[in-house]
CSV table of C-alpha atoms in Angstrom, one decimal:
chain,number,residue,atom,x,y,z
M,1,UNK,CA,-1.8,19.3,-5.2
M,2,UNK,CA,0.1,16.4,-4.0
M,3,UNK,CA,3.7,15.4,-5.1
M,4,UNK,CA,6.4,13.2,-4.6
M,5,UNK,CA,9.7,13.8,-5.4
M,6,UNK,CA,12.5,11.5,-5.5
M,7,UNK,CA,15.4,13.8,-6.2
M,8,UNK,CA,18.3,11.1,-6.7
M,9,UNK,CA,17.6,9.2,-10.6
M,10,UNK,CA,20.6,7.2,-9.9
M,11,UNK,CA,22.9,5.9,-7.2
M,12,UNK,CA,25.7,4.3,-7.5
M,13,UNK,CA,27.9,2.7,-4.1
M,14,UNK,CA,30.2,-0.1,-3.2
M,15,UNK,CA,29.0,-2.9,-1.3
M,16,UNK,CA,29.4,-2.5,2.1
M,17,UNK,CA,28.9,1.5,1.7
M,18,UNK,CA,25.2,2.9,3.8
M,19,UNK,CA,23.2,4.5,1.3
M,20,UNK,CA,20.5,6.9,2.0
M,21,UNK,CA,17.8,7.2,-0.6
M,22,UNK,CA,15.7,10.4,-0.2
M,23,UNK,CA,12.2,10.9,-0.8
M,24,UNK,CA,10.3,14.4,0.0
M,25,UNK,CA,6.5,15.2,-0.6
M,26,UNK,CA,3.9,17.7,-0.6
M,27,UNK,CA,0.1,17.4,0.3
M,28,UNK,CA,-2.3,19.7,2.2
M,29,UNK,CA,-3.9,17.0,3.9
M,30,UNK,CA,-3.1,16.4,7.6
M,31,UNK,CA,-4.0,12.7,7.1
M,32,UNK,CA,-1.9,11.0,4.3
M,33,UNK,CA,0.6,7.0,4.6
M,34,UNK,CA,3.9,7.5,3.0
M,35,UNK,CA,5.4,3.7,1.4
M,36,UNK,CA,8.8,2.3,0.1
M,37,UNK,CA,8.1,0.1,-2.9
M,38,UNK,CA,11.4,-2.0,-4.4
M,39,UNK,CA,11.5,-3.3,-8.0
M,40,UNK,CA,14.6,-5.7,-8.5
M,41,UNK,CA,15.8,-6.0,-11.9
M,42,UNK,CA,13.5,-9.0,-12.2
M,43,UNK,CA,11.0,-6.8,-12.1
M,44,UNK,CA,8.7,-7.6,-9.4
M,45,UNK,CA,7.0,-5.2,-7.2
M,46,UNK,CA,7.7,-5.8,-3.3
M,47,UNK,CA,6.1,-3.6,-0.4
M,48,UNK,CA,8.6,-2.5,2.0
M,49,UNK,CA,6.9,0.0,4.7
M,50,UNK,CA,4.2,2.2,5.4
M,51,UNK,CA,4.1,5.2,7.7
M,52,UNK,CA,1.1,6.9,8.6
M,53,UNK,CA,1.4,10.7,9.0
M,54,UNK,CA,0.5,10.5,12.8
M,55,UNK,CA,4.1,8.4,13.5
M,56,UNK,CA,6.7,9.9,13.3
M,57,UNK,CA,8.6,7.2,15.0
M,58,UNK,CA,11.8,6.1,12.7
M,59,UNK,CA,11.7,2.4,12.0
M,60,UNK,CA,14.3,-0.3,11.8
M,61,UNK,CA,14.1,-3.7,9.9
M,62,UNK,CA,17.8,-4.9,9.6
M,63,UNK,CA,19.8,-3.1,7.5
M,64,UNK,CA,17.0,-0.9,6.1
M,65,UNK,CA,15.4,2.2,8.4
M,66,UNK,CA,13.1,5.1,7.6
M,67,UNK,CA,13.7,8.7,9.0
M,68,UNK,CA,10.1,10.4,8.8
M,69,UNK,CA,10.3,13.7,9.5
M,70,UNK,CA,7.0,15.8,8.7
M,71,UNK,CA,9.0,19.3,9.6
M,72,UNK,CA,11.2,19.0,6.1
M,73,UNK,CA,8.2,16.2,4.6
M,74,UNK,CA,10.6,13.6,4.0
M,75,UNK,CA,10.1,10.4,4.3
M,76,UNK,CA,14.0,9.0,4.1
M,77,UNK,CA,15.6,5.4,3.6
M,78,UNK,CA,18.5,4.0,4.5
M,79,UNK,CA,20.0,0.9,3.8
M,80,UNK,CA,23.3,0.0,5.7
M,81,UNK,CA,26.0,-2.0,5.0
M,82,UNK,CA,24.3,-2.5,1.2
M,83,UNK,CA,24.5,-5.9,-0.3
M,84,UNK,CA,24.6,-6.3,-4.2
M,85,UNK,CA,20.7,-7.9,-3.8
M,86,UNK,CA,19.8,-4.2,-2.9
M,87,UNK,CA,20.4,-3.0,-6.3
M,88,UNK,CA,16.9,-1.8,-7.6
M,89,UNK,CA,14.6,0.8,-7.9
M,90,UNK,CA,13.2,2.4,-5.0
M,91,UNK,CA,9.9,4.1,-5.1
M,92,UNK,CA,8.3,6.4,-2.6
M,93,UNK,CA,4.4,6.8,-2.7
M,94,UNK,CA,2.3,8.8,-0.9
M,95,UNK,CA,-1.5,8.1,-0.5
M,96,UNK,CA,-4.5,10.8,1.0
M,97,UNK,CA,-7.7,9.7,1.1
M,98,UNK,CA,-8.3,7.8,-2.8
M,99,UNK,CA,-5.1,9.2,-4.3
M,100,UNK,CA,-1.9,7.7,-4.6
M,101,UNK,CA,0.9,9.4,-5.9
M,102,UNK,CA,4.3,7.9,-6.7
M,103,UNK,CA,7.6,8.9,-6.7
M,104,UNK,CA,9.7,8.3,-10.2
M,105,UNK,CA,12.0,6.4,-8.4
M,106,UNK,CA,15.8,5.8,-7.5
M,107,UNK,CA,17.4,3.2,-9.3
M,108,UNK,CA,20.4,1.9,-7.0
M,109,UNK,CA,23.5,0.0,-8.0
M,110,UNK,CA,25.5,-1.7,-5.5
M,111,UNK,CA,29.1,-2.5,-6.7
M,112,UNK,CA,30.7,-5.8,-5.3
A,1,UNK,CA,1.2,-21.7,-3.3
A,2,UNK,CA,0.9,-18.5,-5.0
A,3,UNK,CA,-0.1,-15.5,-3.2
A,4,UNK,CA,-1.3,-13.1,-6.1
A,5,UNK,CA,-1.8,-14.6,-9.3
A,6,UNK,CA,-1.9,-13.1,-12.8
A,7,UNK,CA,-2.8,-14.1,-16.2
A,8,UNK,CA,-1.3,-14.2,-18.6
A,9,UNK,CA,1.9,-13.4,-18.1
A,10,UNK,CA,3.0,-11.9,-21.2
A,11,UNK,CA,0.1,-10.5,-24.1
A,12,UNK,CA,1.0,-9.7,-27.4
A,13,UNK,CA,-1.6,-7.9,-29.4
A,14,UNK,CA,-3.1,-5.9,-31.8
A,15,UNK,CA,-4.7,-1.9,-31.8
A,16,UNK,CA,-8.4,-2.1,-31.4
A,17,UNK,CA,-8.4,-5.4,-29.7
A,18,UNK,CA,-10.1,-6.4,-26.2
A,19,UNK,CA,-8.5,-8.1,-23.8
A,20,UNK,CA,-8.6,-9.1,-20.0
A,21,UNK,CA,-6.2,-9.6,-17.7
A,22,UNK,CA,-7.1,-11.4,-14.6
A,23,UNK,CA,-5.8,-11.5,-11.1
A,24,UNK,CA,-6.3,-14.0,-8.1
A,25,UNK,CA,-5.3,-13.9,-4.6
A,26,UNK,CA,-5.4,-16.7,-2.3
A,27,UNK,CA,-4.4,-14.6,1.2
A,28,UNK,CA,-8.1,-13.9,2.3
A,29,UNK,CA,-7.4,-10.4,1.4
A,30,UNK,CA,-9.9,-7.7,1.6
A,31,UNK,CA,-8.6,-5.4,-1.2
A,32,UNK,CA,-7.1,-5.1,-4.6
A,33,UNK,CA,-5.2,-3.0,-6.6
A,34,UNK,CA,-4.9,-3.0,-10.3
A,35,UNK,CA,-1.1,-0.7,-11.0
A,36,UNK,CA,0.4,0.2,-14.5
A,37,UNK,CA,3.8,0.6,-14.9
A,38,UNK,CA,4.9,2.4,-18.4
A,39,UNK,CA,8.2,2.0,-20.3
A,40,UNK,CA,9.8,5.1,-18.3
A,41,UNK,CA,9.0,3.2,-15.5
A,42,UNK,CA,6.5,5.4,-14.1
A,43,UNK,CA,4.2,3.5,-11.5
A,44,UNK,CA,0.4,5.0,-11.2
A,45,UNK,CA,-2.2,3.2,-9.2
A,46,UNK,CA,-5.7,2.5,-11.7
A,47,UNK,CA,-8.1,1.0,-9.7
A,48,UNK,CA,-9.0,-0.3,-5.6
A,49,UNK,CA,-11.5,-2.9,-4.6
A,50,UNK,CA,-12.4,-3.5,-1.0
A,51,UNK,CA,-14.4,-6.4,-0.7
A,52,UNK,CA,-16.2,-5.8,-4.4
A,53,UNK,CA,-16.6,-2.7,-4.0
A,54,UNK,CA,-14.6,-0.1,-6.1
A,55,UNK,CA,-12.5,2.7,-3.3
A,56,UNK,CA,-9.9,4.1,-6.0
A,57,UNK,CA,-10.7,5.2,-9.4
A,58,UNK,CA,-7.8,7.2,-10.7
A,59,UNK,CA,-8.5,9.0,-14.2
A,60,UNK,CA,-8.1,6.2,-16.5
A,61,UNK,CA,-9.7,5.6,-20.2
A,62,UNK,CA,-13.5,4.2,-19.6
A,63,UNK,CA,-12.0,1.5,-22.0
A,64,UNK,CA,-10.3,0.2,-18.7
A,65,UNK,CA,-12.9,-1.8,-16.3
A,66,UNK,CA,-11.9,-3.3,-13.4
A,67,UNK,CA,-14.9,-6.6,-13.0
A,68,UNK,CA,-14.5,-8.5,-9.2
A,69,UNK,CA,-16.7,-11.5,-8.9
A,70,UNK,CA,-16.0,-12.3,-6.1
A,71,UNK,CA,-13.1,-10.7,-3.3
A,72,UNK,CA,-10.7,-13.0,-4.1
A,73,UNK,CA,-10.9,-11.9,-8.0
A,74,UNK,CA,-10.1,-8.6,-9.9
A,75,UNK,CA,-10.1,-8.9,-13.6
A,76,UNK,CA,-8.6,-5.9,-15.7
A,77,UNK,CA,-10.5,-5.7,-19.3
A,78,UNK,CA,-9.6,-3.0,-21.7
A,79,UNK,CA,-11.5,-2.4,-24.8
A,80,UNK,CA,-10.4,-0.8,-28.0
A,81,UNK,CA,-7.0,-1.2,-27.1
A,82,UNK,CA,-4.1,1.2,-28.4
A,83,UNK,CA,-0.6,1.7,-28.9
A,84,UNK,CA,0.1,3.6,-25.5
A,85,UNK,CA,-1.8,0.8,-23.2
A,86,UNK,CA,1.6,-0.7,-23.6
A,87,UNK,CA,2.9,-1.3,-20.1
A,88,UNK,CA,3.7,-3.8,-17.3
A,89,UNK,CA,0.0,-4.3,-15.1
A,90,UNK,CA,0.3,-5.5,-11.7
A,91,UNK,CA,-2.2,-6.3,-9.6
A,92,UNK,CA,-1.8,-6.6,-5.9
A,93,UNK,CA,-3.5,-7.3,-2.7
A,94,UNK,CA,-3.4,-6.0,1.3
A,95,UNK,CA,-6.1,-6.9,4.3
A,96,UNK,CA,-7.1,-3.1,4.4
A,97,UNK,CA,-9.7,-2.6,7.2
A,98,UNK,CA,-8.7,0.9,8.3
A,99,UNK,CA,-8.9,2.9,4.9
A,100,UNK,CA,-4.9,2.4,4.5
A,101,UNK,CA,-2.9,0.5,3.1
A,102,UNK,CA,-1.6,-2.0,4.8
A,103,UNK,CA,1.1,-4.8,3.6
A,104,UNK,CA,0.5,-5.6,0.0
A,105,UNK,CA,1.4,-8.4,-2.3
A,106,UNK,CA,2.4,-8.0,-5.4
A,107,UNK,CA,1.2,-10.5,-8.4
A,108,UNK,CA,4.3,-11.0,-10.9
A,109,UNK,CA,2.8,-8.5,-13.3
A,110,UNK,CA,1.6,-8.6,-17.0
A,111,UNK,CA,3.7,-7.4,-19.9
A,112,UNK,CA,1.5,-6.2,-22.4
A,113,UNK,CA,2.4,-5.2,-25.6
A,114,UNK,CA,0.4,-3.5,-28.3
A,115,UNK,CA,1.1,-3.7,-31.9
């Protein structure tokens, strides 16, 4: 069975504060993509990343990176330095073969 | 200008109606997606069409039919509808030649409500 568990409901931080959002998964299969997804309060859906389970390569885009590391399957985000645009919520999906499973999500509050 | 497209933007509606939702994307794009998003927020993916042809069928009603006339088009029609088709729909597209999913856009999503 596949899963995808985003422990953290809620975050709260300060702007200016790195804030690591954590996202772990289970599936048998050997090939699978792991994705970011943010949903700002407005409500729209925006693609952030996709990782395919052959890189393991962490990725940097600004203030926002990805530590993939299939030895604890976790599939992590960071966003440094966070603005008050990066409140949201943050979901992780996982997709093998025709399944896509998401994550419940994070919903992150950055304080001015 | 738009990337994705959706209409309408809002639906208001009664049990046991049908209705469709449609989706257009102007990015030469070879797939779509059709997502539902319930009130706890809870994303699931319902359908995926690469070039016409249906890829992703998750367990949805059979009242839920995804039509694509052409790859540019995915229309979302739902028959019968009831109380718990309640949600925010959003379709979405990505150039997916490889079998994964690549970059996708996001249409603005559909808030339907069922009375």
């Amino acid at each position: 069975a596949q899963k995808v568990t985003q422990a953290q409901t809620e975050i709260s931080v300060v702007e200016k504060e790195d804030v690591t959002l954590d996202c772990v998964y289970e599936t048998r299969d050997t090939t699978y993509y792991l994705f970011w997804y943010k949903q700002p309060p407005s409500g729209e859906l925006v693609f952030l990343i996709r990782r395919n389970s052959f890189d393991e390569q962490n990725e940097i885009s600004g203030r926002y990176s990805w530590n993939f590391q299939k030895s604890t399957s976790s599939f992590n985000f960071t966003i440094t330095a966070s603005q008050v645009v990066d409140s949201a919520v943050y979901f992780c999906a996982l997709r093998s073969y025709d399944k896509v499973i998401f994550g419940p999500g994070t919903s992150l509050s950055v304080i001015p | 200008d738009t990337a994705v497209s959706q209409t309408p933007k809002y639906l208001v509606t009664q049990m046991g109606n049908d209705k469709s939702i449609k989706c257009e994307q102007n990015l030469g794009h070879d797939t779509m997606y059709w997502y539902k998003q319930d009130s706890k927020k809870f994303l699931k993916i319902m359908f995926s069409y690469n070039n016409k042809e249906l890829i992703i069928n998750e367990t949805v009603p059979n009242r839920f039919s995804p039509k694509s006339p052409d790859k540019a088009h995915l229309n979302l029609h739902i028959n019968s509808l009831e109380l718990g088709d309640s949600a925010v729909y959003f379709c979405a597209s990505s150039q997916d030649r490889a079998g994964g999913l690549e970059t996708q856009y996001f249409g603005p999503g559909t808030r339907l409500l069922v009375l």
